[in-house]
């Protein structure tokens, strides 16, 4: 309000000053005499001042008119002028308004309206890098993939929009199932913008599906370099990729480089069981059994697993069961309370024909966490101790209906795999398999080494009474008969023995009459 009052006061003062000045000019004597072409004009001081003011205003209007005329001529000629800038601002305003309306239409699920607004915006703005993207997204929403691809290809012509065009075409190829083409486009996109996380993940997924392990390792290193992947996660996944790269080489074509890759995979992730087993196999093939044993012990301490036990046994394949039991003791002492340690110990005692020790090694597994493997081992113990076929058949019947125990299970879709793989066969997720007990309802056996991996076929009872003719035909080295080779024994093959027992007769008695000889069979 004070500002308004000040303005009013100033206006009154100016009017008063003008009035006083005008009155003074009118009362002033003299004037201005103008003689032109025989004509003489005499002006009073007031008229002189008023005439000067009119002359100045006229000259100003004349200059403005001349400037307008020049601007009009330049506008017609196509030069930039104030007039052209006015029309440009008007077109720009209309263009951005149409672009905004198109984006709103796209967000509200009206692709046809969005395409129409995008066309209008391109007409007013003349900026295809803005309108083409809106047109492509609207065409995709409308299901017009051909139109969308055409627009994305137009984006490839401009350096500033080339990445958007490549990424758009890549997503279209992914949607149509052309993964090989999409992988090549993803490689081009990552070259244009290495820090783009979505393209990094897409390329990594496509490379793992295509078994391009070396390329996947490069992409993984790029993610670490760009800071989009934690170092510990990178180390684990790099180990998985190195293991996959080593496993992908055919056995007859394996070179020292592939064997070094397997050892590197174990070094990157010592708790990765398949990497440890493959690295140990490579070291054993090179005659480095001591290093293989050290490697397997380190992994066993992190996660006991049947594959590790089988690889540890392969270090000395020709040893007797008693020697093998003794050699396994340092390994078994690392995790004495683990269920796998108890099962392997029981299997080793069975191979050594020490059935009471095998029963003791099982501990409370039968009562607390019985599975098909533990129950089958118990059936072997009962048969080895001379129990009747009725008792053995009871244990095997329980094993048929018991849970299968830990297996390779995908943590994403819970699909069970017969062997470890870097990519889930069902959901195509990367590095999601872990050794665990399947969820309830997933009871089908999928692992070939889940049952008795250290026991081979038949156990010969050396204490059984044999005919002298049979003794003369026996091999000179008795250990050749009782030795437990490293051959995985499938679960279904072992459990099928229950059906064979049922066919022996109603009494369930073994025809041989000797319980230990029956256990050997």
Coordinates of C-alpha atoms in Angstrom, one line a residue:
X1 CA 0.0 0.0 0.0
X2 CA 2.9 2.4 0.8
X3 CA 4.3 1.7 -2.7
X4 CA 1.0 2.7 -4.3
X5 CA 0.9 5.9 -2.2
X6 CA 4.4 6.8 -3.4
X7 CA 3.5 6.3 -7.0
X8 CA 0.4 8.5 -6.6
X9 CA 2.5 11.2 -5.0
X10 CA 5.1 11.1 -7.7
X11 CA 2.4 11.3 -10.4
X12 CA 0.8 14.3 -8.8
X13 CA 4.2 16.0 -8.5
X14 CA 5.0 15.4 -12.2
X15 CA 1.6 16.8 -13.2
X16 CA 2.1 19.8 -11.0
X17 CA 5.6 20.4 -12.4
X18 CA 4.2 20.1 -16.0
X19 CA 1.5 22.6 -15.2
X20 CA 3.9 25.0 -13.6
X21 CA 6.3 24.7 -16.5
X22 CA 3.5 25.1 -19.1
X23 CA 2.3 28.2 -17.3
X24 CA 5.8 29.7 -17.1
X25 CA 6.3 29.1 -20.9
X26 CA 3.0 30.8 -21.7
X27 CA 3.9 33.9 -19.7
X28 CA 7.4 34.1 -21.1
X29 CA 8.0 36.9 -23.6
X30 CA 9.7 36.4 -27.0
X31 CA 9.6 33.3 -29.2
X32 CA 11.0 31.5 -32.2
X33 CA 10.8 33.0 -35.7
X34 CA 11.0 30.6 -38.7
X35 CA 11.4 32.0 -42.2
X36 CA 11.2 29.5 -45.1
X37 CA 10.6 30.3 -48.8
X38 CA 9.3 33.8 -48.1
X39 CA 7.1 32.5 -45.3
X40 CA 7.7 33.7 -41.8
X41 CA 6.3 31.8 -38.8
X42 CA 6.7 33.1 -35.2
X43 CA 6.2 30.6 -32.4
X44 CA 5.8 31.4 -28.7
X45 CA 8.0 29.5 -26.3
X46 CA 5.1 27.1 -25.4
X47 CA 4.4 26.4 -29.0
X48 CA 8.1 25.9 -29.7
X49 CA 8.4 23.2 -26.9
X50 CA 5.2 21.5 -28.1
X51 CA 6.4 21.5 -31.7
X52 CA 9.8 19.9 -30.7
X53 CA 8.0 17.1 -28.8
X54 CA 5.7 16.4 -31.8
X55 CA 8.8 16.4 -34.1
X56 CA 10.6 13.9 -31.9
X57 CA 7.7 11.6 -31.7
X58 CA 7.3 11.7 -35.5
X59 CA 10.9 10.9 -36.1
X60 CA 10.6 7.9 -33.7
X61 CA 7.5 6.6 -35.5
X62 CA 9.3 7.0 -38.8
X63 CA 12.3 5.0 -37.6
X64 CA 10.1 2.3 -36.3
X65 CA 8.2 2.1 -39.5
X66 CA 11.4 1.8 -41.5
X67 CA 12.7 -0.9 -39.1
X68 CA 9.4 -2.8 -39.5
X69 CA 9.7 -2.6 -43.3
X70 CA 13.3 -4.0 -43.2
X71 CA 12.2 -6.8 -40.8
X72 CA 9.4 -7.7 -43.1
X73 CA 11.7 -7.9 -46.1
X74 CA 14.1 -10.1 -44.1
X75 CA 11.3 -12.3 -42.9
X76 CA 10.2 -12.8 -46.5
X77 CA 13.8 -13.6 -47.5
X78 CA 14.0 -16.2 -44.7
X79 CA 16.3 -14.5 -42.3
X80 CA 15.9 -14.6 -38.6
X81 CA 14.1 -11.6 -37.3
X82 CA 12.0 -10.6 -34.3
X83 CA 8.9 -11.5 -36.4
X84 CA 10.3 -15.0 -37.2
X85 CA 11.3 -15.5 -33.6
X86 CA 7.7 -14.7 -32.6
X87 CA 6.3 -17.3 -34.9
X88 CA 9.0 -19.8 -33.8
X89 CA 8.1 -19.4 -30.2
X90 CA 4.5 -19.9 -31.0
X91 CA 5.3 -23.1 -33.0
X92 CA 7.6 -24.4 -30.2
X93 CA 4.9 -23.8 -27.6
X94 CA 2.4 -25.7 -29.6
X95 CA 4.9 -28.5 -30.3
X96 CA 5.8 -29.0 -26.6
X97 CA 2.2 -28.9 -25.7
X98 CA 1.5 -31.7 -28.3
X99 CA 4.5 -33.7 -26.9
X100 CA 3.2 -33.4 -23.4
X101 CA -0.2 -34.5 -24.4
X102 CA 1.3 -37.5 -26.3
X103 CA 3.3 -38.5 -23.2
X104 CA 0.2 -38.3 -21.1
X105 CA -1.7 -40.4 -23.6
X106 CA 1.1 -43.0 -23.6
X107 CA 1.0 -43.1 -19.8
X108 CA -2.8 -43.5 -19.8
X109 CA -2.7 -46.4 -22.3
X110 CA -3.8 -44.6 -25.4
X111 CA -1.1 -45.5 -28.0
X112 CA -3.0 -44.2 -31.1
X113 CA -3.6 -40.8 -29.5
X114 CA 0.1 -40.7 -28.4
X115 CA 1.2 -41.5 -32.0
X116 CA -1.1 -38.7 -33.3
X117 CA 0.3 -36.2 -30.8
X118 CA 3.9 -37.3 -31.6
X119 CA 3.3 -36.6 -35.3
X120 CA 1.9 -33.2 -34.4
X121 CA 4.8 -32.4 -32.1
X122 CA 7.3 -33.4 -34.8
X123 CA 5.5 -31.1 -37.3
X124 CA 5.9 -28.1 -34.9
X125 CA 9.2 -28.9 -33.2
X126 CA 11.2 -30.5 -35.9
X127 CA 13.1 -32.6 -33.3
X128 CA 12.9 -36.3 -34.3
X129 CA 15.1 -37.3 -31.3
X130 CA 12.2 -36.4 -29.1
X131 CA 9.2 -37.4 -31.1
X132 CA 10.6 -40.6 -32.6
X133 CA 11.1 -42.2 -29.2
X134 CA 7.5 -41.3 -28.3
X135 CA 6.3 -42.7 -31.6
X136 CA 8.3 -46.0 -31.1
X137 CA 7.0 -46.6 -27.6
X138 CA 3.4 -45.8 -28.7
X139 CA 3.8 -48.2 -31.7
X140 CA 5.1 -51.0 -29.3
X141 CA 2.1 -50.4 -27.0
X142 CA -0.3 -50.6 -29.9
X143 CA 1.4 -53.9 -31.1
X144 CA 2.8 -52.4 -34.3
X145 CA 6.3 -53.8 -34.0
X146 CA 7.1 -53.0 -37.7
X147 CA 6.4 -49.3 -37.2
X148 CA 8.4 -49.3 -33.9
X149 CA 11.4 -51.0 -35.6
X150 CA 11.2 -48.5 -38.5
X151 CA 11.3 -45.6 -36.0
X152 CA 14.2 -47.2 -34.0
X153 CA 16.2 -47.5 -37.2
X154 CA 15.7 -43.8 -37.8
X155 CA 17.2 -43.2 -34.4
X156 CA 20.3 -45.0 -35.5
X157 CA 21.2 -42.2 -37.9
X158 CA 21.9 -39.7 -35.1
X159 CA 24.8 -40.1 -32.8
X160 CA 22.8 -38.8 -29.8
X161 CA 20.0 -41.3 -30.3
X162 CA 21.9 -44.3 -31.6
X163 CA 22.0 -46.1 -28.2
X164 CA 18.3 -45.7 -27.8
X165 CA 17.7 -47.2 -31.3
X166 CA 20.0 -50.1 -30.7
X167 CA 18.5 -50.8 -27.3
X168 CA 14.9 -50.6 -28.7
X169 CA 15.7 -53.1 -31.5
X170 CA 17.5 -55.4 -29.0
X171 CA 14.3 -55.5 -26.9
X172 CA 12.2 -56.3 -29.9
X173 CA 14.5 -59.2 -30.9
X174 CA 14.3 -60.5 -27.3
X175 CA 10.5 -60.4 -27.4
X176 CA 10.5 -62.3 -30.7
X177 CA 12.9 -64.9 -29.4
X178 CA 15.9 -64.0 -31.6
X179 CA 18.4 -64.2 -28.8
X180 CA 21.5 -64.5 -31.0
X181 CA 20.7 -61.2 -32.8
X182 CA 19.7 -59.6 -29.5
X183 CA 23.1 -60.7 -28.0
X184 CA 25.0 -59.0 -30.9
X185 CA 22.9 -55.8 -30.5
X186 CA 23.5 -55.9 -26.7
X187 CA 27.3 -56.0 -27.4
X188 CA 26.9 -52.9 -29.6
X189 CA 24.8 -51.1 -27.0
X190 CA 27.3 -51.8 -24.3
X191 CA 30.0 -50.4 -26.5
X192 CA 28.0 -47.2 -26.9
X193 CA 27.2 -46.8 -23.2
X194 CA 29.2 -49.2 -20.9
X195 CA 27.6 -47.9 -17.7
X196 CA 24.1 -48.9 -18.6
X197 CA 23.1 -51.4 -16.0
X198 CA 20.1 -52.9 -17.8
X199 CA 22.1 -53.6 -21.0
X200 CA 24.9 -55.1 -18.8
X201 CA 22.5 -57.5 -17.2
X202 CA 20.8 -58.3 -20.5
X203 CA 24.1 -59.1 -22.2
X204 CA 25.3 -61.2 -19.3
X205 CA 22.1 -63.2 -19.3
X206 CA 22.2 -63.8 -23.1
X207 CA 25.9 -64.8 -22.9
X208 CA 25.3 -67.4 -20.2
X209 CA 22.3 -68.8 -22.1
X210 CA 24.5 -69.1 -25.2
X211 CA 27.4 -70.7 -23.2
X212 CA 29.7 -67.8 -24.1
X213 CA 31.6 -68.1 -20.9
X214 CA 34.6 -66.0 -21.9
X215 CA 32.4 -63.2 -23.1
X216 CA 30.3 -63.4 -19.9
X217 CA 33.4 -63.1 -17.8
X218 CA 34.4 -59.9 -19.7
X219 CA 30.9 -58.5 -19.1
X220 CA 31.1 -59.4 -15.4
X221 CA 34.5 -57.6 -15.2
X222 CA 32.9 -54.6 -16.8
X223 CA 30.1 -54.6 -14.2
X224 CA 32.8 -54.6 -11.4
X225 CA 34.8 -51.9 -13.1
X226 CA 31.7 -49.7 -13.5
X227 CA 30.7 -50.2 -9.9
X228 CA 27.4 -52.0 -10.6
X229 CA 28.4 -55.2 -8.9
X230 CA 29.8 -55.8 -5.4
X231 CA 33.3 -57.3 -5.4
X232 CA 32.3 -60.5 -3.4
X233 CA 29.4 -61.2 -5.8
X234 CA 31.7 -60.7 -8.7
X235 CA 34.2 -63.1 -7.2
X236 CA 31.6 -65.8 -6.8
X237 CA 30.0 -65.4 -10.3
X238 CA 33.4 -65.2 -11.9
X239 CA 34.2 -68.6 -10.3
X240 CA 30.9 -70.0 -11.6
X241 CA 31.8 -68.8 -15.1
X242 CA 35.3 -70.1 -14.9
X243 CA 34.0 -73.5 -13.9
X244 CA 31.5 -73.5 -16.7
X245 CA 34.3 -72.6 -19.2
X246 CA 36.4 -75.5 -17.9
X247 CA 33.5 -78.0 -18.0
X248 CA 32.6 -76.9 -21.6
X249 CA 35.9 -78.2 -23.0
X250 CA 35.5 -81.9 -24.2
X251 CA 37.5 -84.3 -22.2
X252 CA 39.6 -85.4 -25.1
X253 CA 40.4 -81.8 -26.1
X254 CA 41.3 -80.6 -22.6
X255 CA 44.6 -78.7 -22.4
X256 CA 46.6 -77.3 -19.6
X257 CA 44.8 -74.0 -20.1
X258 CA 41.4 -75.6 -19.4
X259 CA 42.8 -77.4 -16.3
X260 CA 44.2 -74.1 -15.0
X261 CA 40.8 -72.6 -15.5
X262 CA 39.3 -75.2 -13.2
X263 CA 41.9 -74.6 -10.6
X264 CA 41.2 -70.8 -10.9
X265 CA 37.5 -71.4 -10.4
X266 CA 38.2 -73.2 -7.1
X267 CA 40.6 -70.4 -6.1
X268 CA 38.0 -67.7 -6.7
X269 CA 35.3 -69.6 -4.7
X270 CA 36.7 -72.4 -2.5
X271 CA 33.2 -73.4 -1.3
X272 CA 31.9 -74.1 -4.9
X273 CA 31.7 -77.9 -4.8
X274 CA 31.7 -78.6 -8.5
X275 CA 34.8 -76.3 -9.0
X276 CA 36.6 -78.2 -6.2
X277 CA 35.7 -81.6 -7.6
X278 CA 36.8 -80.6 -11.2
X279 CA 40.0 -79.0 -9.9
X280 CA 40.8 -82.1 -7.9
X281 CA 40.2 -84.2 -10.9
X282 CA 42.6 -82.1 -12.9
X283 CA 45.2 -82.2 -10.3
X284 CA 44.9 -86.0 -9.9
X285 CA 45.3 -86.4 -13.7
X286 CA 48.5 -84.4 -13.4
X287 CA 49.8 -86.6 -10.6
X288 CA 49.3 -84.0 -7.9
X289 CA 47.3 -86.0 -5.5
X290 CA 48.6 -84.2 -2.4
X291 CA 47.4 -80.8 -3.7
X292 CA 44.1 -82.3 -4.7
X293 CA 43.6 -83.7 -1.1
X294 CA 44.4 -80.3 0.4
X295 CA 42.0 -78.6 -2.0
X296 CA 39.2 -81.0 -1.2
X297 CA 39.7 -80.7 2.6
X298 CA 39.3 -76.9 2.3
X299 CA 36.1 -77.2 0.4
X300 CA 34.8 -80.1 2.7
X301 CA 35.3 -77.8 5.7
X302 CA 33.0 -75.2 4.0
X303 CA 30.4 -77.7 2.7
X304 CA 30.7 -81.5 2.8
X305 CA 29.3 -83.1 -0.3
X306 CA 29.2 -86.6 -1.9
X307 CA 31.1 -85.4 -4.9
X308 CA 34.0 -84.3 -2.7
X309 CA 34.1 -87.7 -1.0
X310 CA 34.2 -89.4 -4.4
X311 CA 37.0 -87.1 -5.6
X312 CA 38.9 -87.7 -2.4
X313 CA 38.6 -91.5 -2.9
X314 CA 39.8 -91.2 -6.5
X315 CA 43.2 -89.9 -5.3
X316 CA 44.1 -93.5 -4.5
X317 CA 41.7 -95.8 -6.5
X318 CA 43.6 -99.0 -5.8
X319 CA 43.7 -98.9 -2.0
X320 CA 42.0 -101.5 0.2
X321 CA 38.8 -100.5 2.1
X322 CA 40.8 -100.4 5.4
X323 CA 43.5 -98.1 3.9
X324 CA 40.8 -95.9 2.5
X325 CA 39.0 -95.7 5.8
X326 CA 42.3 -94.6 7.5
X327 CA 43.1 -92.1 4.7
X328 CA 39.6 -90.5 5.0
X329 CA 40.0 -89.8 8.8
X330 CA 41.6 -86.3 8.4
X331 CA 38.8 -85.3 6.0
X332 CA 36.0 -86.6 8.2
X333 CA 37.4 -84.9 11.3
X334 CA 36.9 -81.5 9.7
X335 CA 33.0 -81.6 10.1
X336 CA 32.4 -84.6 12.4
X337 CA 28.8 -83.7 13.2
X338 CA 27.7 -83.0 9.6
X339 CA 25.2 -85.5 8.1
X340 CA 27.4 -86.1 5.0
X341 CA 30.3 -87.0 7.3
X342 CA 28.2 -89.5 9.1
X343 CA 26.9 -91.0 5.9
X344 CA 30.3 -91.3 4.2
X345 CA 31.8 -92.8 7.4
X346 CA 29.0 -95.4 7.4
X347 CA 29.7 -96.2 3.7
X348 CA 33.4 -96.6 4.4
X349 CA 32.7 -99.0 7.2
X350 CA 30.3 -101.0 5.1
X351 CA 33.0 -101.2 2.4
X352 CA 35.4 -102.5 5.1
X353 CA 32.7 -105.0 6.3
X354 CA 32.6 -103.4 9.8
X355 CA 28.8 -103.2 10.0
X356 CA 28.5 -102.4 13.8
X357 CA 30.8 -99.4 13.2
X358 CA 28.7 -98.4 10.2
X359 CA 25.5 -98.5 12.4
X360 CA 27.3 -96.4 15.1
X361 CA 28.5 -93.9 12.5
X362 CA 24.9 -93.2 11.4
X363 CA 24.1 -92.0 14.9
X364 CA 20.8 -90.3 15.2
X365 CA 20.2 -89.7 11.5
X366 CA 17.7 -92.6 11.3
X367 CA 15.6 -91.2 14.1
X368 CA 15.8 -87.5 13.4
X369 CA 16.4 -86.9 9.7
X370 CA 15.9 -90.2 7.8
X371 CA 16.2 -90.0 4.1
X372 CA 16.4 -92.6 1.3
X373 CA 20.2 -92.7 1.4
X374 CA 20.5 -93.1 5.2
X375 CA 17.8 -95.8 5.2
X376 CA 19.4 -97.7 2.3
X377 CA 22.7 -97.7 4.2
X378 CA 20.8 -99.0 7.2
X379 CA 19.4 -101.8 5.1
X380 CA 22.9 -102.7 4.0
X381 CA 24.0 -102.7 7.6
X382 CA 21.2 -105.0 8.6
X383 CA 22.0 -107.4 5.7
X384 CA 25.7 -107.3 6.6
X385 CA 24.9 -108.2 10.2
X386 CA 22.8 -111.2 9.1
X387 CA 19.3 -109.9 9.6
X388 CA 16.5 -111.6 7.8
X389 CA 15.3 -110.4 4.5
X390 CA 12.1 -109.3 6.2
X391 CA 14.0 -106.7 8.2
X392 CA 16.1 -105.6 5.2
X393 CA 12.9 -105.3 3.1
X394 CA 11.4 -103.2 5.8
X395 CA 14.3 -100.7 5.7
X396 CA 14.2 -100.6 1.9
X397 CA 10.4 -100.0 1.9
X398 CA 11.0 -97.1 4.2
X399 CA 13.7 -95.8 1.9
X400 CA 11.3 -95.9 -1.1
X401 CA 8.9 -93.5 0.6
X402 CA 11.5 -91.4 2.4
X403 CA 12.7 -87.9 1.3
X404 CA 15.7 -88.1 -1.1
X405 CA 17.9 -85.8 0.9
X406 CA 19.9 -82.8 -0.4
X407 CA 20.0 -82.2 -4.1
X408 CA 20.9 -79.5 -6.5
X409 CA 17.9 -77.2 -6.2
X410 CA 17.3 -73.8 -8.0
X411 CA 16.7 -71.1 -5.4
X412 CA 14.5 -69.2 -7.8
X413 CA 12.0 -71.8 -9.1
X414 CA 12.9 -74.8 -6.9
X415 CA 13.5 -77.1 -9.8
X416 CA 15.7 -80.1 -9.1
X417 CA 18.7 -80.9 -11.3
X418 CA 20.6 -84.1 -11.7
X419 CA 23.9 -82.2 -11.7
X420 CA 25.1 -78.8 -11.0
X421 CA 24.7 -76.2 -13.8
X422 CA 25.5 -72.5 -14.0
X423 CA 22.0 -71.8 -15.5
X424 CA 18.7 -73.3 -14.3
X425 CA 17.2 -75.5 -16.9
X426 CA 13.7 -74.4 -16.0
X427 CA 13.8 -70.6 -15.3
X428 CA 17.1 -69.8 -17.0
X429 CA 18.4 -68.0 -13.8
X430 CA 22.1 -67.7 -13.4
X431 CA 24.0 -69.1 -10.4
X432 CA 20.9 -70.1 -8.4
X433 CA 21.6 -73.8 -7.8
X434 CA 22.5 -74.8 -4.3
X435 CA 22.9 -78.1 -2.5
X436 CA 19.8 -78.3 -0.2
X437 CA 16.8 -80.4 0.7
X438 CA 14.0 -79.8 -1.8
X439 CA 10.8 -78.3 -0.6
X440 CA 7.9 -80.6 0.3
X441 CA 6.4 -82.0 -2.9
X442 CA 9.7 -82.1 -4.8
X443 CA 10.7 -85.6 -3.8
X444 CA 11.8 -87.1 -7.1
X445 CA 15.4 -88.2 -7.1
X446 CA 17.5 -86.2 -9.5
X447 CA 21.0 -87.0 -8.4
X448 CA 23.1 -89.9 -9.6
X449 CA 25.5 -89.9 -6.7
X450 CA 23.2 -89.3 -3.8
X451 CA 23.3 -92.9 -2.7
X452 CA 26.4 -94.8 -1.6
X453 CA 29.0 -93.1 -3.8
X454 CA 31.9 -95.0 -2.2
X455 CA 30.4 -98.5 -2.3
X456 CA 30.7 -100.6 -5.4
X457 CA 28.3 -103.1 -6.5
X458 CA 28.8 -106.1 -4.3
X459 CA 30.6 -106.7 -1.0
X460 CA 32.1 -110.1 -0.7
X461 CA 32.0 -111.6 2.7
X462 CA 35.5 -112.9 3.2
X463 CA 34.5 -114.7 6.4
X464 CA 31.8 -116.8 4.7
X465 CA 32.4 -120.5 4.3
X466 CA 33.0 -121.2 0.7
X467 CA 33.5 -124.5 -1.1
X468 CA 37.2 -125.5 -1.7
X469 CA 36.6 -125.4 -5.4
X470 CA 35.5 -121.8 -5.2
X471 CA 38.5 -120.9 -3.1
X472 CA 40.8 -122.3 -5.7
X473 CA 39.2 -120.2 -8.3
X474 CA 39.5 -117.0 -6.3
X475 CA 42.0 -114.3 -7.3
X476 CA 45.4 -114.3 -5.6
X477 CA 44.8 -110.8 -4.1
X478 CA 41.7 -110.9 -1.9
X479 CA 41.6 -107.2 -1.9
X480 CA 40.6 -107.3 -5.5
X481 CA 37.3 -108.8 -4.4
X482 CA 36.5 -106.5 -1.4
X483 CA 37.8 -103.3 -2.9
X484 CA 35.3 -100.4 -3.1
X485 CA 35.8 -98.6 -6.4
X486 CA 34.6 -95.0 -7.1
X487 CA 31.5 -95.7 -9.1
X488 CA 28.3 -93.6 -8.4
X489 CA 25.4 -95.9 -7.5
X490 CA 22.1 -94.4 -8.7
X491 CA 19.4 -94.2 -6.0
X492 CA 16.7 -95.8 -8.1
X493 CA 19.0 -98.8 -8.8
X494 CA 19.6 -99.4 -5.1
X495 CA 16.0 -99.0 -4.1
X496 CA 14.8 -101.3 -6.8
X497 CA 16.4 -104.1 -4.8
X498 CA 13.3 -104.0 -2.6
X499 CA 11.2 -105.3 -5.4
X500 CA 13.7 -108.1 -6.0
X501 CA 13.5 -109.2 -2.4
X502 CA 9.7 -109.6 -2.7
X503 CA 10.2 -112.1 -5.5
X504 CA 12.3 -114.5 -3.3
X505 CA 9.2 -116.0 -1.7
X506 CA 6.7 -115.5 1.0
X507 CA 9.0 -116.3 3.9
X508 CA 11.6 -113.7 2.7
X509 CA 14.5 -116.2 3.4
X510 CA 17.6 -116.0 1.2
X511 CA 18.1 -119.2 -0.8
X512 CA 21.8 -119.3 0.1
X513 CA 20.9 -119.5 3.8
X514 CA 23.9 -117.3 4.7
X515 CA 23.0 -113.8 5.8
X516 CA 26.5 -112.3 5.2
X517 CA 26.7 -114.0 1.8
X518 CA 23.3 -112.4 1.1
X519 CA 24.7 -109.0 2.0
X520 CA 27.6 -109.6 -0.4
X521 CA 25.1 -110.3 -3.1

